[in-house]
Coordinates of C-alpha atoms in Angstrom, one line a residue:
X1 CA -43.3 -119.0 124.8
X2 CA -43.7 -118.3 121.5
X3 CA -40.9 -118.9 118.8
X4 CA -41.0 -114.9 117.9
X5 CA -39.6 -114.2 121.7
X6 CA -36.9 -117.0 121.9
X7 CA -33.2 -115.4 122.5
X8 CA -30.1 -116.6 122.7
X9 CA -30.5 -117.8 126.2
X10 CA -33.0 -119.9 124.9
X11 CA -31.1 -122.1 123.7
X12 CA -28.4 -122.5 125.7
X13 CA -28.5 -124.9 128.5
X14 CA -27.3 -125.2 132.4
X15 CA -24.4 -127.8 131.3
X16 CA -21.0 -126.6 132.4
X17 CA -19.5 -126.2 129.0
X18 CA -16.5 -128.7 128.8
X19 CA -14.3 -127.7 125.8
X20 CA -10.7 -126.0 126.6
X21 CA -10.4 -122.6 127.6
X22 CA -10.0 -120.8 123.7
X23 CA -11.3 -123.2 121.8
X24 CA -12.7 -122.5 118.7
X25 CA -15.6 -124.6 119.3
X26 CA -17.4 -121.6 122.0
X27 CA -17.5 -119.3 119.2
X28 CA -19.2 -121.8 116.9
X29 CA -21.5 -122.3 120.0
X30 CA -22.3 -119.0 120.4
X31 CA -22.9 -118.4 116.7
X32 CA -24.8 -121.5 116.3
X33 CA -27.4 -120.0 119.3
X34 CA -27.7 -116.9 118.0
X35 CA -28.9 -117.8 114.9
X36 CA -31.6 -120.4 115.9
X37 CA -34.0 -117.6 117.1
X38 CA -33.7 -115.4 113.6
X39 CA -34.8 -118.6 111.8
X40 CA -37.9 -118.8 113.9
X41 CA -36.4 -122.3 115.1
X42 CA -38.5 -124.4 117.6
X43 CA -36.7 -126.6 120.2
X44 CA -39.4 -129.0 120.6
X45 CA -39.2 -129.5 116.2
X46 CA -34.5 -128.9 116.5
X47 CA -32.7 -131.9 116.8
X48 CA -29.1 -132.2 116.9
X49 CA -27.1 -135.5 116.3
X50 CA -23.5 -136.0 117.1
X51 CA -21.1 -138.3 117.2
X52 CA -17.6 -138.9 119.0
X53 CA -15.0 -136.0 119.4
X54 CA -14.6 -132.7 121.0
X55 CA -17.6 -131.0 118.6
X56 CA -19.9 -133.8 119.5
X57 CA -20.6 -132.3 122.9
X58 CA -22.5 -130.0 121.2
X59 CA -25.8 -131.6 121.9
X60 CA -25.0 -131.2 125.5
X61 CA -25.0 -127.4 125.2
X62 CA -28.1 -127.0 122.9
X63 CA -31.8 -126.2 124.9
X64 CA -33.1 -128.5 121.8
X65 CA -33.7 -132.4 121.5
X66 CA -30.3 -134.0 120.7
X67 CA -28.4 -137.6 120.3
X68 CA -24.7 -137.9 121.5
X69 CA -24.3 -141.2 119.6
X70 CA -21.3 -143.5 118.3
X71 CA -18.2 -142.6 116.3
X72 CA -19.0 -141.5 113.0
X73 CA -22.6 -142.6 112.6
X74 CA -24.0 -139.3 113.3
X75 CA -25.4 -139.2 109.5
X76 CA -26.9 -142.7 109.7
X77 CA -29.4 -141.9 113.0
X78 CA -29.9 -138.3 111.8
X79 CA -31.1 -139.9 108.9
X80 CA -33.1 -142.4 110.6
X81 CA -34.7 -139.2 112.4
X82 CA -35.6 -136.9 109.5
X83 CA -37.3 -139.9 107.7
X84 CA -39.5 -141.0 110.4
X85 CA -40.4 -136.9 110.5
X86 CA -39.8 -135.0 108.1
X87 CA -41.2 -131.4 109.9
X88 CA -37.8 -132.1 112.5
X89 CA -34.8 -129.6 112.0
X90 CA -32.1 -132.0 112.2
X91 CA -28.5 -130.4 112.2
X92 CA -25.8 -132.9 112.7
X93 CA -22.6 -132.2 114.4
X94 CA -19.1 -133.9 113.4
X95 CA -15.4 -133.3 113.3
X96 CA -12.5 -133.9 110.3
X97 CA -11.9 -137.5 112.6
X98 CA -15.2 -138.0 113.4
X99 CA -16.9 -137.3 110.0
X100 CA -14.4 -138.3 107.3
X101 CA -12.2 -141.0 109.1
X102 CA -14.9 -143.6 110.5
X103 CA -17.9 -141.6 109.5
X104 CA -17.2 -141.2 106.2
X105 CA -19.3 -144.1 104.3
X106 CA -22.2 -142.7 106.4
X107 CA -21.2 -138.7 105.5
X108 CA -21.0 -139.4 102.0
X109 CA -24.3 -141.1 101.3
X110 CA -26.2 -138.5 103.1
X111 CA -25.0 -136.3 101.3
X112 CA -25.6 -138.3 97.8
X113 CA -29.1 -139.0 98.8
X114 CA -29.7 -135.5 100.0
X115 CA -31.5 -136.2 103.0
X116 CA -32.6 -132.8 104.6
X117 CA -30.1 -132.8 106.9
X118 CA -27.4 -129.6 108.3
X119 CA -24.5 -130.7 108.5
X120 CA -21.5 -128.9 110.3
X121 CA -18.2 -130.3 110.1
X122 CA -15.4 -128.8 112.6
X123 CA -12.3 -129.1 110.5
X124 CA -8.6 -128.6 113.0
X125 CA -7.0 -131.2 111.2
X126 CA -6.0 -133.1 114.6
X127 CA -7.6 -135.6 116.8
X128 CA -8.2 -133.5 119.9
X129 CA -10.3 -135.4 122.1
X130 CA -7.8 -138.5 122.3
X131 CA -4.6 -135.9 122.7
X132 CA -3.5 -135.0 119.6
X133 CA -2.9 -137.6 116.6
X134 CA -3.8 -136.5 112.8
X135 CA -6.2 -136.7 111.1
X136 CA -7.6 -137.2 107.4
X137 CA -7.5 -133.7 107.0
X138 CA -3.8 -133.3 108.4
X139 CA -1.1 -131.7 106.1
X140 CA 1.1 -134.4 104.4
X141 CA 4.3 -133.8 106.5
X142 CA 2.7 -133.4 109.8
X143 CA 4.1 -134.5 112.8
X144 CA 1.6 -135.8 115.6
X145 CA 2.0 -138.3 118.6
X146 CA 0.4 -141.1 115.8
X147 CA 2.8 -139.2 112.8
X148 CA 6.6 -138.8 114.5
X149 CA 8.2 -138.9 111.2
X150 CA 5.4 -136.9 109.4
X151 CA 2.3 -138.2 108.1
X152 CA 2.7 -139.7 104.7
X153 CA -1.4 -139.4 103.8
X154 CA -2.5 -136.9 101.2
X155 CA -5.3 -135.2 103.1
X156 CA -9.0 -134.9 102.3
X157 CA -10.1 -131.6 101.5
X158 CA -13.6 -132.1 102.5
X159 CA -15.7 -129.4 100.5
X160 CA -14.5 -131.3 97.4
X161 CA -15.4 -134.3 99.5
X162 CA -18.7 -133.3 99.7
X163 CA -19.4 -132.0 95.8
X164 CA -18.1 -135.3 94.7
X165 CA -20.9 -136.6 96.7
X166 CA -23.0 -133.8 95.0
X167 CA -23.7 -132.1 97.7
X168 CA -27.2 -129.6 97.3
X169 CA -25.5 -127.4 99.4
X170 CA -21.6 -126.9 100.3
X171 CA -19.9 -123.7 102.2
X172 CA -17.1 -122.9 104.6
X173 CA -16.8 -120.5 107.0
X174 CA -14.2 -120.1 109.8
X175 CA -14.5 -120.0 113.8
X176 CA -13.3 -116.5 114.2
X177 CA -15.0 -114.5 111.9
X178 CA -18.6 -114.7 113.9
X179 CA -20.8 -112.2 111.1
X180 CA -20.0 -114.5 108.2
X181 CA -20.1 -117.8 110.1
X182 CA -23.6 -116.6 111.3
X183 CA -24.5 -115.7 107.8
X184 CA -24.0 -119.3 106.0
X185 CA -24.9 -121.1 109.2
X186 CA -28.7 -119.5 108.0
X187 CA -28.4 -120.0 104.5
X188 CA -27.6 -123.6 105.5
X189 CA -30.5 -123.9 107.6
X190 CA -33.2 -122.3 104.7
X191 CA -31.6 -124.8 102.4
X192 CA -34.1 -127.7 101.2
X193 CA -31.8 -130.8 101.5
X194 CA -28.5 -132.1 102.1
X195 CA -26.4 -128.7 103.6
X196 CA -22.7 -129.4 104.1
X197 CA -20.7 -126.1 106.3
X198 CA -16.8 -126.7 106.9
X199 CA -16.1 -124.2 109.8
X200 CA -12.6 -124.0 110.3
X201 CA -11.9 -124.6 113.5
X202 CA -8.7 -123.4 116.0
X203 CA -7.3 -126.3 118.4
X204 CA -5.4 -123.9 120.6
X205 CA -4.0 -127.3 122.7
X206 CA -3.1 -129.5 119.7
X207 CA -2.9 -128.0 116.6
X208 CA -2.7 -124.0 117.4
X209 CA -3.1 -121.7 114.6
X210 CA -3.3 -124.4 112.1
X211 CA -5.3 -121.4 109.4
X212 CA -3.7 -118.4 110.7
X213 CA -1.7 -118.4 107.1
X214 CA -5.7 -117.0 105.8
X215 CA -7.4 -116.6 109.1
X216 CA -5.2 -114.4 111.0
X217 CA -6.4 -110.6 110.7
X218 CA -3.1 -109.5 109.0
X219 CA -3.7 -111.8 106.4
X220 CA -7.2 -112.4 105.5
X221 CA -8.2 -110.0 103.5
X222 CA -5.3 -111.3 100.9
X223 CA -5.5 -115.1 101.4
X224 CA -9.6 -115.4 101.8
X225 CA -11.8 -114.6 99.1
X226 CA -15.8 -114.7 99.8
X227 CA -18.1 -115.9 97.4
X228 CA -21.5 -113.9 96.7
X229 CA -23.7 -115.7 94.2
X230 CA -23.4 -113.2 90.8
X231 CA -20.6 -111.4 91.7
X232 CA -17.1 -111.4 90.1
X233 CA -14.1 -112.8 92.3
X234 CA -12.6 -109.7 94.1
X235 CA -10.7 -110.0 97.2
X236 CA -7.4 -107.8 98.6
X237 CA -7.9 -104.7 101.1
X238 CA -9.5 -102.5 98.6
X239 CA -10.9 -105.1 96.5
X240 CA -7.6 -105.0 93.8
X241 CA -6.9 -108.4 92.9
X242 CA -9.5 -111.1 91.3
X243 CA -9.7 -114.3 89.8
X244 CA -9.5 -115.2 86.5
X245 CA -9.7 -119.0 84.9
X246 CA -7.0 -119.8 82.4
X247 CA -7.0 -121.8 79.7
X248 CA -7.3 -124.9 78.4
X249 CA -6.6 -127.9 79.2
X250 CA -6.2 -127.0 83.0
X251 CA -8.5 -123.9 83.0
X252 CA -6.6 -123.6 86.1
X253 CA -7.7 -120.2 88.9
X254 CA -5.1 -117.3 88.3
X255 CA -4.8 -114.2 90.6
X256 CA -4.5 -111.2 89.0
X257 CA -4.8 -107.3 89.3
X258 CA -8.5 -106.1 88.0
X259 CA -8.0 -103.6 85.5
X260 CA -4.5 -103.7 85.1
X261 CA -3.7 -107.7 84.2
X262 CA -6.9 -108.5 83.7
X263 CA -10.3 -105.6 82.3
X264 CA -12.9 -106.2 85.0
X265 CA -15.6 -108.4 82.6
X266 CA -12.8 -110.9 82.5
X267 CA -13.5 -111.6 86.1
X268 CA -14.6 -115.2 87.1
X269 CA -18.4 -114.4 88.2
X270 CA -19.5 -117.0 91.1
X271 CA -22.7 -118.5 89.7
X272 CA -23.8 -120.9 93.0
X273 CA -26.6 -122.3 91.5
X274 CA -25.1 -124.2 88.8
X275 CA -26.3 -127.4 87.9
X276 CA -23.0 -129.1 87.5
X277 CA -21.3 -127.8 90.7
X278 CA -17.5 -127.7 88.4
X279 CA -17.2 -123.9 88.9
X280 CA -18.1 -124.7 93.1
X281 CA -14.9 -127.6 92.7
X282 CA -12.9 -125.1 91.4
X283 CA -13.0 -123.0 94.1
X284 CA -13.1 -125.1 96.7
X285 CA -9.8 -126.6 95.6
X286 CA -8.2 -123.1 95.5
X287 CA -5.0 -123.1 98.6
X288 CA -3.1 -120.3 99.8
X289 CA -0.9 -118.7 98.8
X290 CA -1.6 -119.7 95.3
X291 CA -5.0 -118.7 95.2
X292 CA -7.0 -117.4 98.1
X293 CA -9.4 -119.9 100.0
X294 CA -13.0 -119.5 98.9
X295 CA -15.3 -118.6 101.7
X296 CA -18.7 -118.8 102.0
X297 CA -21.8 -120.2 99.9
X298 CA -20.1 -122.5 97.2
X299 CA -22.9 -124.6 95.9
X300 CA -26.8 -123.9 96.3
X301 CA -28.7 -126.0 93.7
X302 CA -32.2 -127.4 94.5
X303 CA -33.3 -130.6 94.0
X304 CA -35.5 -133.5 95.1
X305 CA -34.7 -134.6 98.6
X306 CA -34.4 -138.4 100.1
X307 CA -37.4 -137.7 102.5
X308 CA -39.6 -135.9 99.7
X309 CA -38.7 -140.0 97.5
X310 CA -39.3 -142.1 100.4
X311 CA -42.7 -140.1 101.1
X312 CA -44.1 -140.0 97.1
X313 CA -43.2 -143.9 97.6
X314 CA -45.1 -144.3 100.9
X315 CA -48.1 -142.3 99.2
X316 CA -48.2 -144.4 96.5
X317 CA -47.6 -148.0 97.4
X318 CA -50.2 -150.4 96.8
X319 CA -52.2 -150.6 99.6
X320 CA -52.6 -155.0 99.1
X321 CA -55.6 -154.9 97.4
X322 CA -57.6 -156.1 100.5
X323 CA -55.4 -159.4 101.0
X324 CA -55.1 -160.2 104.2
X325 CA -51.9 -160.6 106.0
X326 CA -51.4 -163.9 105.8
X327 CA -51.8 -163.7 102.4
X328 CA -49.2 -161.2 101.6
X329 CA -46.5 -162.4 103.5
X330 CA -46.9 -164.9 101.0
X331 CA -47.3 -163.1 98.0
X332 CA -44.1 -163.2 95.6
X333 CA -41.3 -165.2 95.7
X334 CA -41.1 -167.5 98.6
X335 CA -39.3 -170.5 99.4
X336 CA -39.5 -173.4 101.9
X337 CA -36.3 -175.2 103.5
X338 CA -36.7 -178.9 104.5

């Protein structure tokens, strides 16, 4: 079967599918299959790496090569995988617990070296798999079976996370808004490099309708405001209210009324590719109901990946100069012990 006839059902397996009933995790699923066969994807060349938590099933439920491996090393093997071939499509699958708690060392440095990897991080701020406690992406405040008095942590916000790691590629996208999520789920996978997607995620059992404040349908078109590469910040049900930067020293976002606080060239423009990523930390660090939450593509700026390096290196190492071997294990510096 060629990879111009592969549906849906193509990549889904015959596991049962073990996640509770209305969990957000189905839709990301679902959304996740349907876009493998629009990028052409092969699942003899698709790989995905998890590690430990309720999104690291994932590999299960894939019809594609996959790792279910240890808690929060899911970066380090995927790693280990796109350098020993670079053709693979490695997407690696992670939680808030899993990725920034245990797994963060390894998240970060993937990201800094910007191996080619496509990385999806299910953020809903709980532990879910072990019942329930927080997690590094818990509200401070929050009251879990781990937290009884309230967690005294300041939480991770992890698209900031991931551009202070300079991240090639950072977006969000939520569980229950499939169109979009489909959308930067492909723009992730066309990226050359290091692509890091928070997908909000619902943990109906644990941590129910921990985003409904900009998720929920009554809400989201005034507390979400998507991101499109050269256009200005507009957001409300027709499109009324923008986004403006103020001034110095804090050049902090401000919402205002287009045309009436603000004339419409005043609007901040989103400009993706910027080498810098400040205007990408500005938005991702914008929090209802001050300032919408910036959805979609934050940062898409190209540049040299860790498998591109360790190749050019490979290509041009010195090939020994026909020493033999035992001569250059002894070549350098060496030492005896007596």
């Amino acid at each position: 079967m060629s990879a111009t006839t592969l549906t849906k059902k193509d990549f889904a397996t015959n596991q049962e599918v073990r996640w509770c009933p209305g969990c957000g995790d189905y839709a990301i699923l679902a959304a996740v299959q349907r876009v493998m066969p629009k990028l052409g994807a092969r699942r003899e060349n698709t790989v995905f790496v998890s590690g430990i938590g309720c999104s690291s099933r994932f590999p299960y439920y894939m019809n594609t090569f996959g790792f279910h491996t240890i808690h929060g090393r899911a970066p380090a093997v995927a790693t280990g995988l796109k350098i020993a071939n670079p053709e693979l499509d490695v997407w690696v699958v992670t939680g808030d617990g899993d990725g920034l708690s245990i797994g963060g060392n390894h998240l970060l440095h993937a990201l800094r070296r910007n191996v080619g990897l496509k990385i999806l991080l299910f953020n809903n701020r709980i532990y879910g798999l072990t019942k329930g406690q927080y997690s590094p992406t818990s509200e401070a405040g929050k009251k879990t079976k781990s937290t009884p008095f309230g967690s005294i942590d300041a939480p991770f916000n992890p698209v900031t996370l991931a551009l202070g790691a300079n991240a090639s590629f950072v977006a969000r996208a939520f569980d229950r808004d499939p169109k979009n999520l489909e959308r930067v789920l492909e723009r992730a996978a066309r990226h050359k490099g290091s692509a890091f997607v928070e997908i909000f995620q619902n943990c109906n059992v644990f941590n129910d309708g921990a985003f409904d404040g900009f998720t929920d349908k009554k809400v989201r078109s005034e507390q979400q405001v998507w991101v499109e590469h050269g256009k200005p910040l507009r957001f409300g049900k027709d499109g009324e209210k923008g986004i403006v930067l103020g001034e110095a020293p804090g050049f902090e976002p401000r919402v205002v009324t287009a045309g009436v606080d603000a004339p419409d060239e005043d609007l901040l423009v989103h400009d993706e590719r910027q080498p810098n990523g400040i205007l990408a930390s500005i938005l991702g660090s914008m929090t209802p109901p001050l300032a919408p939450m910036a959805m979609g593509v934050l940062r898409d700026f190209e540049r040299t990946t860790f498998e591109d390096g360790v190749l050019d290196q490979v290509d041009h190492a010195p090939n020994g100069a026909g020493r033999s071997i035992h001569e250059l294990i002894r070549a350098g510096d060496t030492w005896t012990v007596e």
